[in-house]
PDB file of C-alpha atoms in Angstrom:
ATOM      1  CA  UNK A 127       0.001   0.010   0.000  1.00 65.00           C
ATOM      2  CA  UNK A 128       1.113   3.553  -0.777  1.00 83.00           C
ATOM      3  CA  UNK A 129       1.924   5.820   2.110  1.00 89.00           C
ATOM      4  CA  UNK A 130       0.396   9.237   2.474  1.00 92.00           C
ATOM      5  CA  UNK A 131       1.723  12.014   4.684  1.00 93.00           C
ATOM      6  CA  UNK A 132      -0.977  13.753   6.734  1.00 95.00           C
ATOM      7  CA  UNK A 133      -0.483  17.335   7.879  1.00 96.00           C
ATOM      8  CA  UNK A 134      -2.459  18.373  10.948  1.00 97.00           C
ATOM      9  CA  UNK A 135      -3.194  21.828  12.284  1.00 96.00           C
ATOM     10  CA  UNK A 136      -5.319  22.295  15.403  1.00 94.00           C
ATOM     11  CA  UNK A 137      -6.176  18.585  15.311  1.00 94.00           C
ATOM     12  CA  UNK A 138      -7.570  18.656  11.751  1.00 96.00           C
ATOM     13  CA  UNK A 139      -5.994  17.201   8.632  1.00 96.00           C
ATOM     14  CA  UNK A 140      -5.255  20.140   6.334  1.00 96.00           C
ATOM     15  CA  UNK A 141      -3.197  18.332   3.665  1.00 95.00           C
ATOM     16  CA  UNK A 142      -2.650  14.842   2.296  1.00 94.00           C
ATOM     17  CA  UNK A 143       0.522  14.238   0.293  1.00 93.00           C
ATOM     18  CA  UNK A 144       1.330  10.850  -1.314  1.00 91.00           C
ATOM     19  CA  UNK A 145       4.879   9.655  -0.606  1.00 88.00           C
ATOM     20  CA  UNK A 146       7.311  10.151  -3.460  1.00 81.00           C
ATOM     21  CA  UNK A 147       9.370   7.237  -2.167  1.00 74.00           C
ATOM     22  CA  UNK A 148       9.025   5.075   0.918  1.00 69.00           C
ATOM     23  CA  UNK A 149       8.972   7.337   3.919  1.00 66.00           C
ATOM     24  CA  UNK A 150       9.870  10.556   2.059  1.00 79.00           C
ATOM     25  CA  UNK A 151       7.935  13.355   0.433  1.00 86.00           C
ATOM     26  CA  UNK A 152       7.785  17.118   0.136  1.00 88.00           C
ATOM     27  CA  UNK A 153       4.683  18.960   1.139  1.00 90.00           C
ATOM     28  CA  UNK A 154       3.584  22.557   0.583  1.00 90.00           C
ATOM     29  CA  UNK A 155       1.100  24.082   2.981  1.00 90.00           C
ATOM     30  CA  UNK A 156      -1.084  26.725   1.336  1.00 88.00           C
ATOM     31  CA  UNK A 157      -2.770  29.687   3.039  1.00 88.00           C
ATOM     32  CA  UNK A 158      -0.019  30.573   5.524  1.00 91.00           C
ATOM     33  CA  UNK A 159       0.705  34.165   6.428  1.00 89.00           C
ATOM     34  CA  UNK A 160       3.921  35.450   4.829  1.00 89.00           C
ATOM     35  CA  UNK A 161       6.863  36.541   6.949  1.00 90.00           C
ATOM     36  CA  UNK A 162       5.379  34.732   9.989  1.00 93.00           C
ATOM     37  CA  UNK A 163       6.975  32.427  12.532  1.00 96.00           C
ATOM     38  CA  UNK A 164       5.007  29.260  13.386  1.00 96.00           C
ATOM     39  CA  UNK A 165       5.885  27.569  16.674  1.00 96.00           C
ATOM     40  CA  UNK A 166       6.934  23.974  17.091  1.00 96.00           C
ATOM     41  CA  UNK A 167       3.796  21.858  17.349  1.00 95.00           C
ATOM     42  CA  UNK A 168       1.518  24.297  15.464  1.00 96.00           C
ATOM     43  CA  UNK A 169       1.607  21.626  12.753  1.00 96.00           C
ATOM     44  CA  UNK A 170       1.905  17.856  13.200  1.00 97.00           C
ATOM     45  CA  UNK A 171       2.750  15.071  10.698  1.00 96.00           C
ATOM     46  CA  UNK A 172       1.735  11.432  10.520  1.00 95.00           C
ATOM     47  CA  UNK A 173       1.999   8.655   7.905  1.00 94.00           C
ATOM     48  CA  UNK A 174      -0.941   6.546   6.910  1.00 93.00           C
ATOM     49  CA  UNK A 175      -1.308   3.558   4.624  1.00 91.00           C
ATOM     50  CA  UNK A 176      -5.054   4.085   4.465  1.00 89.00           C
ATOM     51  CA  UNK A 177      -5.734   1.728   7.414  1.00 92.00           C
ATOM     52  CA  UNK A 178      -3.184   2.537  10.075  1.00 94.00           C
ATOM     53  CA  UNK A 179      -1.674   5.868  11.096  1.00 95.00           C
ATOM     54  CA  UNK A 180       1.726   6.493  12.703  1.00 95.00           C
ATOM     55  CA  UNK A 181       2.185   8.600  15.825  1.00 96.00           C
ATOM     56  CA  UNK A 182       2.036  12.303  15.154  1.00 96.00           C
ATOM     57  CA  UNK A 183       5.264  14.269  15.341  1.00 96.00           C
ATOM     58  CA  UNK A 184       5.626  18.025  15.818  1.00 97.00           C
ATOM     59  CA  UNK A 185       6.864  20.132  12.934  1.00 96.00           C
ATOM     60  CA  UNK A 186       9.757  22.228  14.264  1.00 96.00           C
ATOM     61  CA  UNK A 187       9.414  26.039  14.472  1.00 96.00           C
ATOM     62  CA  UNK A 188       9.637  27.648  11.019  1.00 95.00           C
ATOM     63  CA  UNK A 189       9.240  31.040   9.409  1.00 95.00           C
ATOM     64  CA  UNK A 190       7.491  31.608   6.113  1.00 93.00           C
ATOM     65  CA  UNK A 191       9.150  33.720   3.453  1.00 91.00           C
ATOM     66  CA  UNK A 192       8.288  37.361   3.185  1.00 92.00           C
ATOM     67  CA  UNK A 193       6.505  38.588   0.082  1.00 93.00           C
ATOM     68  CA  UNK A 194       8.629  41.319  -1.414  1.00 95.00           C
ATOM     69  CA  UNK A 195       7.679  44.174  -3.679  1.00 96.00           C
ATOM     70  CA  UNK A 196       8.346  43.346  -7.347  1.00 97.00           C
ATOM     71  CA  UNK A 197       6.881  46.381  -9.141  1.00 97.00           C
ATOM     72  CA  UNK A 198       5.640  49.946  -8.656  1.00 98.00           C
ATOM     73  CA  UNK A 199       3.366  51.625 -11.195  1.00 97.00           C
ATOM     74  CA  UNK A 200       2.915  55.407 -10.952  1.00 97.00           C
ATOM     75  CA  UNK A 201       0.283  57.397 -12.786  1.00 97.00           C
ATOM     76  CA  UNK A 202       0.544  59.756 -14.420  1.00 97.00           C
ATOM     77  CA  UNK A 203       4.080  59.006 -15.542  1.00 96.00           C
ATOM     78  CA  UNK A 204       4.443  62.390 -17.267  1.00 97.00           C
ATOM     79  CA  UNK A 205       3.152  65.662 -15.808  1.00 97.00           C
ATOM     80  CA  UNK A 206       3.012  69.225 -17.213  1.00 97.00           C
ATOM     81  CA  UNK A 207       2.291  71.906 -14.642  1.00 97.00           C
ATOM     82  CA  UNK A 208       2.324  75.676 -14.320  1.00 97.00           C
ATOM     83  CA  UNK A 209       4.179  77.256 -11.410  1.00 97.00           C
ATOM     84  CA  UNK A 210       2.019  76.969  -8.272  1.00 96.00           C
ATOM     85  CA  UNK A 211      -0.033  73.972  -9.494  1.00 97.00           C
ATOM     86  CA  UNK A 212      -0.050  70.530  -7.834  1.00 98.00           C
ATOM     87  CA  UNK A 213      -0.530  66.979  -9.060  1.00 98.00           C
ATOM     88  CA  UNK A 214      -1.102  63.815  -7.013  1.00 98.00           C
ATOM     89  CA  UNK A 215       0.837  60.707  -8.028  1.00 97.00           C
ATOM     90  CA  UNK A 216      -1.180  57.496  -7.764  1.00 97.00           C
ATOM     91  CA  UNK A 217       0.887  54.390  -7.124  1.00 97.00           C
ATOM     92  CA  UNK A 218       0.159  50.680  -7.200  1.00 97.00           C
ATOM     93  CA  UNK A 219       2.552  48.259  -5.495  1.00 97.00           C
ATOM     94  CA  UNK A 220       2.661  44.632  -6.595  1.00 96.00           C
ATOM     95  CA  UNK A 221       2.179  41.978  -5.564  1.00 95.00           C
ATOM     96  CA  UNK A 222      -0.915  42.888  -3.600  1.00 91.00           C
ATOM     97  CA  UNK A 223       0.211  40.670  -0.699  1.00 89.00           C
ATOM     98  CA  UNK A 224       3.627  42.322  -0.295  1.00 94.00           C
ATOM     99  CA  UNK A 225       4.593  42.662   3.366  1.00 93.00           C
ATOM    100  CA  UNK A 226       6.027  46.182   3.191  1.00 95.00           C
ATOM    101  CA  UNK A 227       4.277  48.410   0.649  1.00 96.00           C
ATOM    102  CA  UNK A 228       5.690  51.666   2.040  1.00 97.00           C
ATOM    103  CA  UNK A 229       7.270  54.069  -0.447  1.00 97.00           C
ATOM    104  CA  UNK A 230       9.658  57.004  -0.472  1.00 98.00           C
ATOM    105  CA  UNK A 231       9.172  59.895  -2.887  1.00 98.00           C
ATOM    106  CA  UNK A 232      12.064  62.156  -3.973  1.00 98.00           C
ATOM    107  CA  UNK A 233      12.841  64.782  -6.617  1.00 98.00           C
ATOM    108  CA  UNK A 234      16.048  65.308  -8.521  1.00 98.00           C
ATOM    109  CA  UNK A 235      15.403  69.058  -8.916  1.00 98.00           C
ATOM    110  CA  UNK A 236      13.801  70.603  -5.844  1.00 97.00           C
ATOM    111  CA  UNK A 237      13.903  74.189  -7.136  1.00 97.00           C
ATOM    112  CA  UNK A 238      11.599  73.079 -10.000  1.00 98.00           C
ATOM    113  CA  UNK A 239       9.281  70.532  -8.334  1.00 98.00           C
ATOM    114  CA  UNK A 240       8.862  69.287  -4.784  1.00 98.00           C
ATOM    115  CA  UNK A 241       7.046  66.150  -3.659  1.00 98.00           C
ATOM    116  CA  UNK A 242       5.546  65.116  -0.323  1.00 98.00           C
ATOM    117  CA  UNK A 243       5.851  61.618   1.158  1.00 96.00           C
ATOM    118  CA  UNK A 244       2.208  61.143   0.091  1.00 96.00           C
ATOM    119  CA  UNK A 245       3.132  61.760  -3.559  1.00 97.00           C
ATOM    120  CA  UNK A 246       1.825  65.308  -4.029  1.00 98.00           C
ATOM    121  CA  UNK A 247       3.942  67.236  -6.555  1.00 98.00           C
ATOM    122  CA  UNK A 248       4.129  71.036  -6.349  1.00 98.00           C
ATOM    123  CA  UNK A 249       5.456  73.098  -9.283  1.00 98.00           C
ATOM    124  CA  UNK A 250       7.919  75.646  -7.892  1.00 98.00           C
ATOM    125  CA  UNK A 251       9.639  77.200 -10.923  1.00 97.00           C
ATOM    126  CA  UNK A 252      10.002  76.549 -14.649  1.00 97.00           C
ATOM    127  CA  UNK A 253      12.159  73.625 -15.730  1.00 98.00           C
ATOM    128  CA  UNK A 254      12.171  69.850 -15.612  1.00 98.00           C
ATOM    129  CA  UNK A 255      12.416  67.353 -12.761  1.00 98.00           C
ATOM    130  CA  UNK A 256      12.079  63.638 -12.190  1.00 98.00           C
ATOM    131  CA  UNK A 257      10.162  62.283  -9.226  1.00 98.00           C
ATOM    132  CA  UNK A 258      11.404  58.851  -8.105  1.00 98.00           C
ATOM    133  CA  UNK A 259       9.064  56.531  -6.196  1.00 98.00           C
ATOM    134  CA  UNK A 260      11.138  53.915  -4.351  1.00 98.00           C
ATOM    135  CA  UNK A 261      10.093  50.766  -2.461  1.00 97.00           C
ATOM    136  CA  UNK A 262      11.267  50.765   1.148  1.00 97.00           C
ATOM    137  CA  UNK A 263      11.153  46.940   0.988  1.00 94.00           C
ATOM    138  CA  UNK A 264      13.512  46.746  -1.998  1.00 95.00           C
ATOM    139  CA  UNK A 265      15.170  50.055  -2.999  1.00 95.00           C
ATOM    140  CA  UNK A 266      15.983  48.657  -6.441  1.00 97.00           C
ATOM    141  CA  UNK A 267      12.246  48.632  -7.270  1.00 98.00           C
ATOM    142  CA  UNK A 268      11.383  52.143  -8.481  1.00 98.00           C
ATOM    143  CA  UNK A 269       9.044  54.114 -10.666  1.00 98.00           C
ATOM    144  CA  UNK A 270       9.680  57.541 -12.202  1.00 98.00           C
ATOM    145  CA  UNK A 271       7.434  60.475 -13.033  1.00 98.00           C
ATOM    146  CA  UNK A 272       8.725  63.124 -15.460  1.00 98.00           C
ATOM    147  CA  UNK A 273       7.671  66.673 -14.565  1.00 98.00           C
ATOM    148  CA  UNK A 274       7.766  69.760 -16.790  1.00 98.00           C
ATOM    149  CA  UNK A 275       6.954  73.089 -15.153  1.00 98.00           C
ATOM    150  CA  UNK A 276       6.092  76.249 -17.137  1.00 97.00           C
ATOM    151  CA  UNK A 277       5.966  79.836 -15.852  1.00 94.00           C
ATOM    152  CA  UNK A 278       2.577  81.397 -15.298  1.00 89.00           C
ATOM    153  CA  UNK A 279       1.416  83.352 -18.368  1.00 86.00           C
ATOM    154  CA  UNK A 280       2.033  87.123 -18.050  1.00 80.00           C
ATOM    155  CA  UNK A 281      -1.095  88.834 -16.769  1.00 75.00           C
ATOM    156  CA  UNK A 282      -2.432  91.812 -18.739  1.00 58.00           C
ATOM    157  CA  UNK A 283      -1.560  95.044 -17.008  1.00 54.00           C
ATOM    158  CA  UNK A 284      -4.116  97.920 -16.902  1.00 59.00           C
ATOM    159  CA  UNK A 285      -3.424 100.634 -19.508  1.00 57.00           C
ATOM    160  CA  UNK A 286      -1.536 103.707 -18.274  1.00 58.00           C
ATOM    161  CA  UNK A 287      -2.292 105.746 -21.410  1.00 56.00           C
ATOM    162  CA  UNK A 288      -4.267 108.883 -20.363  1.00 53.00           C
ATOM    163  CA  UNK A 289      -5.002 110.026 -23.911  1.00 53.00           C
ATOM    164  CA  UNK A 290      -8.450 108.492 -23.747  1.00 51.00           C
ATOM    165  CA  UNK A 291      -9.426 110.288 -20.591  1.00 49.00           C
ATOM    166  CA  UNK A 292     -11.990 113.074 -20.990  1.00 52.00           C
ATOM    167  CA  UNK A 293     -11.430 114.521 -17.572  1.00 53.00           C
ATOM    168  CA  UNK A 294      -8.968 117.408 -17.243  1.00 53.00           C
ATOM    169  CA  UNK A 295      -7.287 118.049 -13.963  1.00 53.00           C
ATOM    170  CA  UNK A 296      -8.234 121.244 -12.142  1.00 55.00           C
ATOM    171  CA  UNK A 297      -5.702 123.916 -13.026  1.00 53.00           C
ATOM    172  CA  UNK A 298      -4.976 126.561 -10.456  1.00 53.00           C
ATOM    173  CA  UNK A 299      -6.335 130.044 -11.323  1.00 52.00           C
ATOM    174  CA  UNK A 300      -3.933 132.578 -12.858  1.00 57.00           C
ATOM    175  CA  UNK A 301      -5.640 135.334 -10.814  1.00 56.00           C
ATOM    176  CA  UNK A 302      -3.214 136.455  -8.092  1.00 56.00           C
ATOM    177  CA  UNK A 303      -6.192 137.362  -5.928  1.00 57.00           C
ATOM    178  CA  UNK A 304      -7.698 133.900  -6.169  1.00 54.00           C
ATOM    179  CA  UNK A 305      -8.266 131.938  -3.023  1.00 55.00           C
ATOM    180  CA  UNK A 306      -7.715 128.254  -2.471  1.00 54.00           C
ATOM    181  CA  UNK A 307     -11.084 127.442  -4.043  1.00 55.00           C
ATOM    182  CA  UNK A 308     -10.153 129.254  -7.305  1.00 54.00           C
ATOM    183  CA  UNK A 309     -12.412 132.299  -6.693  1.00 53.00           C
ATOM    184  CA  UNK A 310     -11.087 135.816  -6.434  1.00 50.00           C
ATOM    185  CA  UNK A 311     -11.993 138.452  -3.914  1.00 52.00           C
ATOM    186  CA  UNK A 312     -13.216 140.665  -6.778  1.00 48.00           C
ATOM    187  CA  UNK A 313     -15.780 138.040  -7.722  1.00 48.00           C
ATOM    188  CA  UNK A 314     -17.120 137.653  -4.232  1.00 46.00           C
ATOM    189  CA  UNK A 315     -17.643 141.299  -3.440  1.00 45.00           C
TER     190      UNK A 315
END
């Protein structure tokens, strides 16, 4: 009869793995939390031939592998702004089950564009900059956003040409007897 390895957790069989050769096999347990330590005895193993079952033995303490970041996608990947404008970068980290999805944002040209640690770009002055989004889990995994900043368009200034004005300023009277209000004593008598 063929032997089957039984994997127990909390007293229940969670996996059955046929032996590859007498008394040996490899088993993979699905559904475990990544980057987690499981204590000795959390899992137990026993052999069965379908009729009889061996004594259960404790699986020694083990730690599952962490799930690392493999990709970062940033949108938009190209931004054109005018001085004073802002743009939010949206990022997706894969795989979805990565243990550490935290990111660091930086700019290569702070006088042109700044970026917050939440991914908000602010256009500071005209020019070009590159925003780098880097995985804290694996700094070699990055995404880049190209930023072009233009100056604000020149605002129209009000006209200073007085040739269209119909009002004439009050000219002081030439009469040496005139008072401050432009009337003379001769007129008021």
